[in-house]
Backbone as a printed PyTorch tensor [residue, N CA C, xyz], in Angstrom:
tensor([[[  0.8220,  -1.1950,   0.0000],
         [  0.0000,   0.0000,   0.0000],
         [  0.8640,   1.2550,   0.0000]],

        [[  1.9910,   1.1880,   0.7210],
         [  2.8930,   2.3430,   0.8000],
         [  3.4430,   2.7140,  -0.5790]],

        [[  3.7610,   1.7160,  -1.3730],
         [  4.2990,   1.9850,  -2.7080],
         [  3.2390,   2.5770,  -3.6300]],

        [[  1.9990,   2.1390,  -3.4720],
         [  0.9050,   2.7040,  -4.2550],
         [  0.7160,   4.1810,  -3.9150]],

        [[  0.8120,   4.5180,  -2.6370],
         [  0.6990,   5.9220,  -2.2210],
         [  1.8540,   6.7590,  -2.7620]],

        [[  3.0400,   6.1820,  -2.8080],
         [  4.1920,   6.8970,  -3.3620],
         [  3.9550,   7.1890,  -4.8430]],

        [[  3.4580,   6.1980,  -5.5750],
         [  3.2130,   6.3740,  -7.0100],
         [  2.1210,   7.4130,  -7.2580]],

        [[  0.9960,   7.2800,  -6.5660],
         [ -0.1100,   8.2290,  -6.7520],
         [  0.3350,   9.6430,  -6.3750]],

        [[  1.0550,   9.7470,  -5.2620],
         [  1.5490,  11.0530,  -4.8350],
         [  2.4990,  11.6730,  -5.8430]],

        [[  3.3840,  10.8560,  -6.4020],
         [  4.3640,  11.3680,  -7.3630],
         [  3.7150,  11.7640,  -8.6870]],

        [[  2.7230,  11.0140,  -9.1240],
         [  2.0920,  11.3050, -10.4140],
         [  1.1400,  12.4970, -10.3230]],

        [[  0.2720,  12.4830,  -9.3300],
         [ -0.8050,  13.4720,  -9.2980],
         [ -0.6050,  14.5900,  -8.2690]],

        [[ -0.3480,  14.2310,  -7.0330],
         [ -0.3240,  15.2190,  -5.9520],
         [  0.9010,  16.1130,  -6.0360]],

        [[  2.0550,  15.5280,  -6.1600],
         [  3.3070,  16.2850,  -6.2290],
         [  3.9060,  16.1780,  -7.6210]],

        [[  3.0900,  16.3620,  -8.6290],
         [  3.5730,  16.2760, -10.0040],
         [  4.7580,  17.2170, -10.1800]],

        [[  5.8390,  16.6700, -10.6540],
         [  7.0940,  17.4110, -10.7230],
         [  6.9860,  18.6730, -11.5740]],

        [[  6.1740,  18.6430, -12.6160],
         [  6.0370,  19.8060, -13.4960],
         [  4.9480,  20.7490, -12.9980]],

        [[  3.7890,  20.2070, -12.6830],
         [  2.6220,  21.0350, -12.4230],
         [  2.4590,  21.4590, -10.9630]],

        [[  3.1490,  20.8060, -10.0400],
         [  3.0730,  21.2040,  -8.6320],
         [  4.3990,  21.7370,  -8.1080]],

        [[  5.5020,  21.1040,  -8.5350],
         [  6.8150,  21.5210,  -8.0570],
         [  7.5310,  22.4350,  -9.0480]],

        [[  6.9930,  22.5500, -10.2420],
         [  7.5130,  23.4220, -11.2970],
         [  8.9710,  23.1460, -11.6420]],

        [[  9.3170,  21.8790, -11.7050],
         [ 10.6310,  21.4440, -12.1730],
         [ 10.4670,  20.8570, -13.5670]],

        [[ 11.4150,  21.0800, -14.4400],
         [ 11.3530,  20.5340, -15.7920],
         [ 10.4630,  21.3310, -16.7210]],

        [[ 10.3300,  22.6070, -16.4810],
         [  9.4630,  23.4570, -17.2890],
         [ 10.0020,  23.6270, -18.7140]],

        [[ 11.3200,  23.6850, -18.8830],
         [ 11.9110,  23.8990, -20.2150],
         [ 11.4590,  22.8310, -21.2060]],

        [[ 11.6410,  21.5320, -20.9230],
         [ 11.1510,  20.5370, -21.8820],
         [  9.6290,  20.4970, -21.9320]],

        [[  8.9740,  20.8420, -20.8310],
         [  7.5140,  20.8610, -20.8040],
         [  6.9760,  21.8300, -21.8490]],

        [[  7.5490,  23.0050, -21.9280],
         [  7.0940,  23.9930, -22.9030],
         [  7.7040,  23.7650, -24.2800]],

        [[  8.9310,  23.2460, -24.3360],
         [  9.6370,  23.1260, -25.6050],
         [  9.2770,  21.9160, -26.4370]],

        [[  8.9720,  20.7920, -25.8050],
         [  8.7630,  19.5490, -26.5380],
         [  7.2850,  19.2180, -26.6650]],

        [[  6.4280,  20.0280, -26.1080],
         [  5.0250,  19.6470, -26.0080],
         [  4.1450,  20.1750, -27.1310]],

        [[  4.6860,  20.3440, -28.3180],
         [  3.8340,  20.8030, -29.4180],
         [  3.1840,  19.6350, -30.1570]],

        [[  3.7420,  18.4240, -30.0500],
         [  3.1680,  17.2300, -30.6710],
         [  3.1240,  16.1110, -29.6350]],

        [[  2.0400,  15.3650, -29.6350],
         [  1.8690,  14.2770, -28.6640],
         [  2.9550,  13.2140, -28.8470]],

        [[  3.2870,  12.8920, -30.0880],
         [  4.3040,  11.8600, -30.3560],
         [  5.6580,  12.2520, -29.7730]],

        [[  6.0480,  13.4950, -29.9630],
         [  7.3220,  13.9800, -29.4240],
         [  7.2820,  14.0100, -27.9000]],

        [[  6.1530,  14.4420, -27.3420],
         [  6.0100,  14.4910, -25.8870],
         [  6.0920,  13.0870, -25.2860]],

        [[  5.4780,  12.1130, -25.9450],
         [  5.5420,  10.7350, -25.4560],
         [  6.9660,  10.1980, -25.5220]],

        [[  7.6870,  10.5110, -26.5860],
         [  9.0860,  10.0850, -26.6970],
         [  9.9510,  10.7020, -25.6180]],

        [[  9.7540,  11.9970, -25.3640],
         [ 10.5130,  12.6720, -24.3160],
         [ 10.1530,  12.0940, -22.9540]],

        [[  8.8710,  11.8220, -22.7470],
         [  8.4350,  11.2160, -21.4880],
         [  9.0670,   9.8550, -21.2590]],

        [[  9.1460,   9.0580, -22.3220],
         [  9.7730,   7.7300, -22.2140],
         [ 11.2610,   7.8550, -21.9170]],

        [[ 11.9270,   8.7850, -22.5860],
         [ 13.3650,   8.9800, -22.3500],
         [ 13.6200,   9.4530, -20.9120]],

        [[ 12.8150,  10.3820, -20.4280],
         [ 12.9720,  10.8730, -19.0590],
         [ 12.6470,   9.7650, -18.0600]],

        [[ 11.6460,   8.9450, -18.3560],
         [ 11.3020,   7.8320, -17.4630],
         [ 12.4740,   6.8690, -17.3310]],

        [[ 13.0720,   6.5240, -18.4560],
         [ 14.2250,   5.6230, -18.4110],
         [ 15.3720,   6.2450, -17.6120]],

        [[ 15.7110,   7.4840, -17.9150],
         [ 16.8290,   8.1420, -17.2360],
         [ 16.5470,   8.2920, -15.7450]],

        [[ 15.3220,   8.6980, -15.3910],
         [ 14.9860,   8.8860, -13.9760],
         [ 15.0130,   7.5730, -13.2170]],

        [[ 14.4850,   6.5180, -13.8180],
         [ 14.4500,   5.2180, -13.1450],
         [ 15.8590,   4.6980, -12.8750]],

        [[ 16.6980,   4.7150, -13.8990],
         [ 18.0620,   4.2100, -13.7330],
         [ 18.8830,   5.1350, -12.8320]],

        [[ 18.7210,   6.4430, -13.0020],
         [ 19.5060,   7.3770, -12.1870],
         [ 19.1180,   7.3030, -10.7170]],

        [[ 17.8600,   6.9590, -10.4230],
         [ 17.4670,   6.8230,  -9.0150],
         [ 18.2120,   5.6680,  -8.3470]],

        [[ 18.3360,   4.5660,  -9.0640],
         [ 19.0530,   3.4100,  -8.5150],
         [ 20.5320,   3.7460,  -8.3420]],

        [[ 21.1300,   4.3060,  -9.3900],
         [ 22.5560,   4.6400,  -9.3320],
         [ 22.8190,   5.7180,  -8.2770]],

        [[ 21.9560,   6.7210,  -8.1970],
         [ 22.1310,   7.7880,  -7.2100],
         [ 22.0480,   7.2350,  -5.7910]],

        [[ 21.1020,   6.3300,  -5.5530],
         [ 20.9820,   5.7160,  -4.2310],
         [ 22.2520,   4.9510,  -3.8820]],

        [[ 22.6980,   4.1110,  -4.8140],
         [ 23.8950,   3.3030,  -4.5600],
         [ 25.1300,   4.1730,  -4.3530]],

        [[ 25.2830,   5.1980,  -5.1740],
         [ 26.4330,   6.1030,  -5.0330],
         [ 26.3670,   6.8430,  -3.7000]],

        [[ 25.1750,   7.3170,  -3.3370],
         [ 25.0300,   8.0790,  -2.0930],
         [ 25.3940,   7.2400,  -0.8770]],

        [[ 24.7930,   6.0480,  -0.7690],
         [ 24.9210,   5.2710,   0.4640],
         [ 26.0950,   4.2950,   0.4830]],

        [[ 26.7090,   4.0410,  -0.6730],
         [ 27.8430,   3.1190,  -0.6860],
         [ 29.1610,   3.7900,  -1.0460]],

        [[ 29.1140,   5.0410,  -1.4860],
         [ 30.3550,   5.7500,  -1.8070],
         [ 30.4540,   7.0670,  -1.0430]],

        [[ 29.4850,   7.9500,  -1.2580],
         [ 29.5850,   9.2920,  -0.6790],
         [ 29.4930,   9.2940,   0.8460]],

        [[ 28.5250,   8.5960,   1.4150],
         [ 28.3690,   8.5740,   2.8730],
         [ 29.5600,   7.8990,   3.5560]],

        [[ 29.9820,   6.6950,   3.1230],
         [ 31.1400,   6.0800,   3.7860],
         [ 32.4170,   6.9230,   3.6980]],

        [[ 32.5830,   7.6640,   2.6030],
         [ 33.7760,   8.5040,   2.4610],
         [ 33.6020,   9.8710,   3.1160]],

        [[ 32.3870,  10.1660,   3.5780],
         [ 32.1260,  11.4450,   4.2240],
         [ 32.1290,  12.6240,   3.2570]],

        [[ 31.7700,  12.3710,   2.0070],
         [ 31.7680,  13.4500,   1.0140],
         [ 30.3710,  13.6520,   0.4210]],

        [[ 29.3640,  13.6700,   1.3030],
         [ 27.9930,  13.8590,   0.8530],
         [ 27.8000,  15.1870,   0.1410]],

        [[ 28.6470,  16.1670,   0.4650],
         [ 28.5490,  17.4870,  -0.1590],
         [ 28.8050,  17.4300,  -1.6640]],

        [[ 29.3540,  16.3430,  -2.1670],
         [ 29.6330,  16.1800,  -3.5980],
         [ 28.4480,  15.5900,  -4.3720]],

        [[ 27.3320,  15.3310,  -3.6910],
         [ 26.2400,  14.6070,  -4.3360],
         [ 25.6910,  15.3120,  -5.5710]],

        [[ 25.5710,  16.6060,  -5.5710],
         [ 25.0170,  17.2920,  -6.7350],
         [ 25.8920,  17.0770,  -7.9640]],

        [[ 27.1730,  17.2540,  -7.8120],
         [ 28.1030,  17.0760,  -8.9380],
         [ 28.1160,  15.6240,  -9.4080]],

        [[ 28.1470,  14.7070,  -8.4690],
         [ 28.1760,  13.2830,  -8.8170],
         [ 26.8730,  12.8790,  -9.5130]],

        [[ 25.7500,  13.3530,  -9.0030],
         [ 24.4680,  13.0090,  -9.6190],
         [ 24.3650,  13.5800, -11.0280]],

        [[ 24.8840,  14.7750, -11.2550],
         [ 24.8800,  15.3500, -12.6030],
         [ 25.7080,  14.4850, -13.5440]],

        [[ 26.8390,  13.9910, -13.0900],
         [ 27.6710,  13.1110, -13.9190],
         [ 26.9570,  11.8020, -14.2430]],

        [[ 26.2670,  11.2380, -13.2550],
         [ 25.5030,  10.0100, -13.4710],
         [ 24.4120,  10.2470, -14.5100]],

        [[ 23.6730,  11.3390, -14.3490],
         [ 22.5810,  11.6600, -15.2710],
         [ 23.1140,  11.9240, -16.6730]],

        [[ 24.2170,  12.6450, -16.7780],
         [ 24.8150,  12.9330, -18.0920],
         [ 25.2170,  11.6410, -18.7990]],

        [[ 25.7770,  10.7130, -18.0690],
         [ 26.1690,   9.4270, -18.6650],
         [ 24.9450,   8.6540, -19.1660]],

        [[ 23.8930,   8.6370, -18.3690],
         [ 22.6820,   7.9320, -18.7750],
         [ 22.0250,   8.5770, -19.9840]],

        [[ 22.0400,   9.8900, -20.0460],
         [ 21.4590,  10.5940, -21.1930],
         [ 22.2490,  10.2810, -22.4600]],

        [[ 23.5560,  10.2170, -22.3510],
         [ 24.3690,   9.8510, -23.5110],
         [ 23.9950,   8.4690, -24.0190]],

        [[ 23.7570,   7.5510, -23.0740],
         [ 23.3660,   6.1970, -23.4540],
         [ 22.0070,   6.2200, -24.1720]],

        [[ 21.0340,   6.9630, -23.6270],
         [ 19.7120,   7.0700, -24.2560],
         [ 19.8350,   7.6790, -25.6510]],

        [[ 20.6630,   8.7000, -25.7750],
         [ 20.8530,   9.3700, -27.0640],
         [ 21.4010,   8.4020, -28.1110]],

        [[ 22.3760,   7.6170, -27.7430],
         [ 22.9710,   6.6430, -28.6690],
         [ 21.9460,   5.5950, -29.0810]],

        [[ 21.1730,   5.0900, -28.1040],
         [ 20.1680,   4.0660, -28.3950],
         [ 19.0710,   4.6340, -29.2970]],

        [[ 18.5710,   5.8460, -28.9860],
         [ 17.5230,   6.4490, -29.8160],
         [ 18.0010,   6.7250, -31.2380]],

        [[ 19.2410,   7.1400, -31.3700],
         [ 19.7900,   7.4320, -32.6960],
         [ 19.7970,   6.1690, -33.5550]],

        [[ 20.0600,   5.0320, -32.9300],
         [ 20.0930,   3.7630, -33.6590],
         [ 18.6960,   3.1840, -33.8850]],

        [[ 17.8430,   3.1970, -32.8460],
         [ 16.5560,   2.5140, -32.9230],
         [ 15.4310,   3.3610, -33.5020]],

        [[ 15.4540,   4.6690, -33.2580],
         [ 14.3690,   5.5280, -33.7280],
         [ 14.9140,   6.8760, -34.1850]],

        [[ 15.4990,   6.9160, -35.3810],
         [ 16.0740,   8.1710, -35.8700],
         [ 15.0550,   9.3070, -35.9770]],

        [[ 13.8020,   8.9790, -36.2920],
         [ 12.7890,  10.0390, -36.4030],
         [ 12.5050,  10.6760, -35.0450]],

        [[ 12.4050,   9.8600, -33.9940],
         [ 12.2020,  10.3980, -32.6500],
         [ 13.4390,  11.1640, -32.1920]],

        [[ 14.6040,  10.6480, -32.5460],
         [ 15.8510,  11.3380, -32.2140],
         [ 15.8750,  12.7340, -32.8390]],

        [[ 15.4600,  12.8360, -34.0990],
         [ 15.4050,  14.1300, -34.7890],
         [ 14.3320,  15.0290, -34.1900]],

        [[ 13.1810,  14.4480, -33.8430],
         [ 12.0700,  15.2360, -33.3000],
         [ 12.4370,  15.8390, -31.9430]],

        [[ 13.1560,  15.0680, -31.1220],
         [ 13.5400,  15.5810, -29.8030],
         [ 14.6260,  16.6390, -29.9130]],

        [[ 15.4650,  16.5090, -30.9350],
         [ 16.4770,  17.5270, -31.2080],
         [ 17.3270,  17.8820, -30.0020]],

        [[ 17.4160,  19.1730, -29.7300],
         [ 18.2680,  19.6810, -28.6570],
         [ 17.7420,  19.3160, -27.2780]],

        [[ 16.4550,  18.9600, -27.1810],
         [ 15.8740,  18.6870, -25.8710],
         [ 16.3530,  17.3700, -25.2760]],

        [[ 16.8180,  16.4420, -26.1060],
         [ 17.3370,  15.1840, -25.5850],
         [ 18.5990,  15.4030, -24.7530]],

        [[ 19.6150,  16.1040, -25.2650],
         [ 20.7770,  16.3560, -24.4040],
         [ 20.4350,  17.2390, -23.2070]],

        [[ 19.3710,  18.0120, -23.3140],
         [ 18.9880,  18.8770, -22.1990],
         [ 18.4140,  18.1000, -21.0230]],

        [[ 18.1150,  16.8030, -21.2070],
         [ 17.6910,  15.9850, -20.0700],
         [ 18.7920,  16.0050, -19.0140]],

        [[ 20.0350,  16.1100, -19.4700],
         [ 21.1590,  16.1610, -18.5390],
         [ 20.9960,  17.3030, -17.5490]],

        [[ 20.5390,  18.4360, -18.0370],
         [ 20.3820,  19.5870, -17.1540],
         [ 18.9300,  19.7950, -16.7430]],

        [[ 18.0710,  18.8260, -17.0250],
         [ 16.6720,  18.9220, -16.6220],
         [ 16.6160,  18.8950, -15.1000]],

        [[ 16.1460,  19.9650, -14.5410],
         [ 16.1350,  20.0600, -13.0870],
         [ 15.1950,  19.0450, -12.4630]],

        [[ 14.2390,  18.5070, -13.2230],
         [ 13.3480,  17.4800, -12.6830],
         [ 14.1280,  16.1990, -12.3870]],

        [[ 15.0080,  15.8110, -13.2810],
         [ 15.7910,  14.5840, -13.0880],
         [ 16.7460,  14.7490, -11.9120]],

        [[ 17.4580,  15.8490, -11.8850],
         [ 18.3690,  16.1040, -10.7620],
         [ 17.5870,  16.2910,  -9.4680]],

        [[ 16.4520,  16.9940,  -9.5540],
         [ 15.6270,  17.2150,  -8.3700],
         [ 15.1590,  15.9150,  -7.7490]],

        [[ 14.7570,  14.9570,  -8.5760],
         [ 14.3120,  13.6600,  -8.0620],
         [ 15.4630,  12.9360,  -7.3840]],

        [[ 16.6280,  12.9480,  -7.9990],
         [ 17.7940,  12.2850,  -7.3890],
         [ 18.1030,  12.8900,  -6.0150]],

        [[ 18.0170,  14.1990,  -5.9130],
         [ 18.2870,  14.8610,  -4.6290],
         [ 17.1560,  14.6320,  -3.6270]],

        [[ 15.9080,  14.6060,  -4.0950],
         [ 14.7710,  14.3670,  -3.2020],
         [ 14.8040,  12.9600,  -2.5980]],

        [[ 15.2860,  12.0070,  -3.3610],
         [ 15.3660,  10.6350,  -2.8610],
         [ 16.2560,  10.5580,  -1.6300]],

        [[ 17.3460,  11.2870,  -1.6690],
         [ 18.2640,  11.3180,  -0.5360],
         [ 17.6260,  12.0860,   0.6220]],

        [[ 17.0130,  13.2240,   0.2890],
         [ 16.3930,  14.0670,   1.3140],
         [ 15.2520,  13.3300,   2.0340]],

        [[ 14.4480,  12.5760,   1.2940],
         [ 13.3130,  11.8530,   1.8780],
         [ 13.7360,  10.5640,   2.5660]],

        [[ 15.0040,  10.1860,   2.4110],
         [ 15.5760,   8.9810,   3.0140],
         [ 14.8100,   7.7190,   2.6160]],

        [[ 14.4740,   7.6210,   1.3430],
         [ 13.8320,   6.4250,   0.8230],
         [ 14.8410,   5.2900,   0.7470]],

        [[ 14.3480,   4.0470,   0.8770],
         [ 15.2240,   2.9070,   0.6220],
         [ 15.3200,   2.7170,  -0.8930]],

        [[ 16.0460,   1.7060,  -1.3270],
         [ 16.2900,   1.5260,  -2.7620],
         [ 14.9950,   1.3070,  -3.5460]],

        [[ 14.1150,   0.4410,  -3.0720],
         [ 12.8700,   0.1650,  -3.7910],
         [ 11.9490,   1.3860,  -3.7820]],

        [[ 11.8410,   2.0710,  -2.6510],
         [ 11.0340,   3.2870,  -2.5810],
         [ 11.5880,   4.3530,  -3.5200]],

        [[ 12.9090,   4.4460,  -3.6060],
         [ 13.5430,   5.4070,  -4.5120],
         [ 13.1670,   5.1210,  -5.9540]],

        [[ 13.2300,   3.8640,  -6.3320],
         [ 12.8910,   3.4740,  -7.6930],
         [ 11.4160,   3.7560,  -7.9890]],

        [[ 10.5360,   3.3840,  -7.0660],
         [  9.0950,   3.5980,  -7.2490],
         [  8.7870,   5.0920,  -7.3530]],

        [[  9.3960,   5.8930,  -6.4910],
         [  9.1730,   7.3350,  -6.5260],
         [  9.6660,   7.9380,  -7.8420]],

        [[ 10.8390,   7.5160,  -8.2880],
         [ 11.4010,   8.0440,  -9.5340],
         [ 10.5320,   7.6630, -10.7290]],

        [[ 10.0840,   6.4270, -10.7830],
         [  9.2250,   5.9960, -11.8940],
         [  7.8880,   6.7360, -11.8400]],

        [[  7.3120,   6.8710, -10.6540],
         [  6.0600,   7.6130, -10.5080],
         [  6.2070,   9.0650, -10.9240]],

        [[  7.3030,   9.6800, -10.5280],
         [  7.5580,  11.0680, -10.9010],
         [  7.7340,  11.1910, -12.4090]],

        [[  8.4530,  10.2500, -13.0080],
         [  8.6550,  10.2750, -14.4600],
         [  7.3450,  10.0530, -15.2050]],

        [[  6.4940,   9.1860, -14.6930],
         [  5.1870,   8.9820, -15.3130],
         [  4.3560,  10.2570, -15.1980]],

        [[  4.4380,  10.9180, -14.0570],
         [  3.7430,  12.1950, -13.8830],
         [  4.2560,  13.2540, -14.8390]],

        [[  5.5630,  13.2900, -15.0350],
         [  6.1800,  14.2140, -15.9880],
         [  5.6760,  13.9230, -17.3980]],

        [[  5.6940,  12.6410, -17.7700],
         [  5.2350,  12.2440, -19.1110],
         [  3.7500,  12.5380, -19.2860]],

        [[  2.9650,  12.2670, -18.2620],
         [  1.5250,  12.5400, -18.3320],
         [  1.2580,  14.0260, -18.5540]],

        [[  1.9430,  14.8730, -17.7980],
         [  1.7720,  16.3200, -17.9620],
         [  2.1820,  16.7510, -19.3690]],

        [[  3.2970,  16.2160, -19.8600],
         [  3.7800,  16.5470, -21.2010],
         [  2.7750,  16.1370, -22.2750]],

        [[  2.2480,  14.9250, -22.1670],
         [  1.3290,  14.3990, -23.1770],
         [ -0.0070,  15.1430, -23.1450]],

        [[ -0.5310,  15.3990, -21.9590],
         [ -1.7920,  16.1550, -21.8660],
         [ -1.6200,  17.5410, -22.4610]],

        [[ -0.5230,  18.1990, -22.0840],
         [ -0.2680,  19.5530, -22.5760],
         [ -0.0830,  19.5530, -24.0940]],

        [[  0.6170,  18.5460, -24.6270],
         [  0.8180,  18.4490, -26.0740],
         [ -0.5120,  18.2360, -26.7860]],

        [[ -1.3730,  17.4000, -26.2230],
         [ -2.6870,  17.1810, -26.8280],
         [ -3.5170,  18.4590, -26.8550]],

        [[ -3.4640,  19.2130, -25.7700],
         [ -4.1870,  20.4860, -25.7250],
         [ -3.6130,  21.4640, -26.7400]],

        [[ -2.2780,  21.5170, -26.8380],
         [ -1.6470,  22.4340, -27.8040],
         [ -1.9630,  22.0470, -29.2390]],

        [[ -2.0040,  20.7410, -29.5380],
         [ -2.3890,  20.3090, -30.8860],
         [ -3.8160,  20.7400, -31.1900]],

        [[ -4.6820,  20.5990, -30.2160],
         [ -6.0830,  20.9830, -30.4020],
         [ -6.2090,  22.4970, -30.5920]],

        [[ -5.4450,  23.2680, -29.8250],
         [ -5.4770,  24.7270, -29.9460],
         [ -4.9420,  25.1970, -31.2990]],

        [[ -4.0190,  24.4400, -31.8700],
         [ -3.4310,  24.8290, -33.1520],
         [ -4.4630,  24.7940, -34.2810]],

        [[ -5.4560,  23.9250, -34.1590],
         [ -6.4600,  23.8330, -35.2190],
         [ -7.7170,  24.6550, -34.9100]],

        [[ -7.8160,  25.1520, -33.6950],
         [ -8.9730,  25.9810, -33.3150],
         [ -8.6530,  27.4540, -33.4760]],

        [[ -9.6740,  28.2490, -33.5230],
         [ -9.4950,  29.6910, -33.6580],
         [ -9.1080,  30.3360, -32.3370]],

        [[ -7.8540,  30.6680, -32.2040],
         [ -7.3580,  31.3600, -31.0120],
         [ -7.1560,  32.8160, -31.4020]],

        [[ -7.5910,  33.7670, -30.5610],
         [ -7.3680,  35.1790, -30.8980],
         [ -5.8930,  35.4570, -31.1920]],

        [[ -5.6570,  36.3430, -32.1190],
         [ -4.2910,  36.6180, -32.5860],
         [ -3.3470,  36.9870, -31.4340]],

        [[ -3.8250,  37.7590, -30.4830],
         [ -2.9570,  38.1840, -29.3720],
         [ -2.5810,  37.0380, -28.4490]],

        [[ -3.3030,  35.9180, -28.5150],
         [ -3.0110,  34.7670, -27.6570],
         [ -2.2740,  33.6510, -28.3770]],

        [[ -2.0820,  33.7470, -29.6780],
         [ -1.4260,  32.6740, -30.4350],
         [  0.0140,  32.4630, -29.9530]],

        [[  0.4370,  31.2000, -29.9950],
         [  1.8130,  30.8650, -29.6500],
         [  2.0400,  30.7370, -28.1520]],

        [[  3.0500,  31.4280, -27.6680],
         [  3.4710,  31.3160, -26.2720],
         [  2.3890,  31.7590, -25.2800]],

        [[  1.6700,  32.8680, -25.5130],
         [  0.6660,  33.2690, -24.5180],
         [ -0.3800,  32.1930, -24.2280]],

        [[ -0.9270,  31.5750, -25.2580],
         [ -1.9480,  30.5510, -25.0160],
         [ -1.3180,  29.3150, -24.3800]],

        [[ -0.0560,  29.0330, -24.7030],
         [  0.6350,  27.9050, -24.0730],
         [  0.7950,  28.1440, -22.5760]],

        [[  1.1610,  29.3550, -22.1890],
         [  1.3260,  29.6590, -20.7720],
         [ -0.0060,  29.6560, -20.0300]],

        [[ -1.0400,  30.1850, -20.6500],
         [ -2.3740,  30.1640, -20.0330],
         [ -2.8300,  28.7190, -19.8470]],

        [[ -2.6340,  27.9070, -20.8610],
         [ -3.0260,  26.5010, -20.7990],
         [ -2.2420,  25.7570, -19.7230]],

        [[ -0.9420,  26.0120, -19.6480],
         [ -0.1110,  25.3660, -18.6200],
         [ -0.5900,  25.7560, -17.2310]],

        [[ -0.9400,  27.0090, -17.0490],
         [ -1.4350,  27.4650, -15.7520],
         [ -2.7370,  26.7840, -15.3680]],

        [[ -3.6510,  26.6660, -16.3160],
         [ -4.9320,  26.0000, -16.0400],
         [ -4.7110,  24.5190, -15.7500]],

        [[ -3.8070,  23.8900, -16.4930],
         [ -3.4890,  22.4820, -16.2610],
         [ -2.8850,  22.2990, -14.8680]],

        [[ -2.0170,  23.1980, -14.4530],
         [ -1.4140,  23.1290, -13.1170],
         [ -2.4840,  23.2810, -12.0410]],

        [[ -3.4190,  24.1910, -12.2430],
         [ -4.5130,  24.3570, -11.2720],
         [ -5.3710,  23.0960, -11.1910]],

        [[ -5.5750,  22.4410, -12.3240],
         [ -6.3520,  21.1990, -12.3170],
         [ -5.6530,  20.1310, -11.4990]],

        [[ -4.3390,  20.0440, -11.6240],
         [ -3.5880,  19.0530, -10.8560],
         [ -3.5300,  19.4020,  -9.3750]],

        [[ -3.6650,  20.6760,  -9.0290],
         [ -3.6790,  21.0730,  -7.6260],
         [ -4.9010,  20.4920,  -6.9100]],

        [[ -5.9430,  20.1670,  -7.6650],
         [ -7.1250,  19.5370,  -7.0730],
         [ -6.8430,  18.1780,  -6.4930]],

        [[ -5.7600,  17.5280,  -6.9430],
         [ -5.3940,  16.2130,  -6.4110],
         [ -4.7140,  16.3080,  -5.0440]],

        [[ -4.3710,  17.5060,  -4.5950],
         [ -3.5900,  17.6450,  -3.3610],
         [ -4.3380,  17.1660,  -2.1210]],

        [[ -5.6210,  16.9910,  -2.1870],
         [ -6.3650,  16.4900,  -1.0430],
         [ -6.4130,  14.9760,  -0.9780]],

        [[ -5.8620,  14.2800,  -1.9810],
         [ -5.9460,  12.8240,  -2.0260],
         [ -4.9940,  12.1200,  -1.0640]],

        [[ -3.7700,  12.5860,  -0.9930],
         [ -2.7700,  11.8530,  -0.2000],
         [ -2.2830,  12.7250,   0.9240]]])
C-alpha cells in the first residue's frame, strides 16, 4: 500500500512539473506534438528510473562512507549525463525520427532540473532503494503525463481559432497554468 501511495503522490499530488515546477523547459519546448512528448516522457522515465538506482547506490555506498555527501550534486549530474548519452545513442540507432524530433531537448535531459531534483529528493526523503525506484518511476510517469496532456491540448489549440494576441506562447502559458490548477485539485488525495 505504501508503494501505491508513493506512485499516486508522485504522479498526481506532487507532479514534478505542475506542482513543483521542475522541468518546465522541456515541458514547454517539446510539447507541441503528442508523439514527441511521449518520446521525451519515455526517455525521461528511463533516465529517472536508472539514475534513481545509481544515485541511491552512489550516495549510500560511496559518498556517505567517504564522508563526502557534499559532492552529491556534482556526482548526480555526472551520473545523469552518462545515462542521457546512453539514451541518445540508443535512440539514434533505434528511432532516428524520434531522435530528430527531440532535437536539442534530448541532451537537455542532462540539465533537466526534474531529473536532478528527483535524485536529490530521494536522498532528502531517506527512501530505501525500492522506494527510490518507485518514486522516480512515478515522478517520471507524472512528468510524461503532464507533457502528453499539454501536447494534446496544444495540438487541439493549433487547429482551433485562437485570438491573434493569444497565439503561440501566450496561449501555451495560459493553458499550462490551467493544467497546473487542475492538478492542484489532487492535493487532497494523499
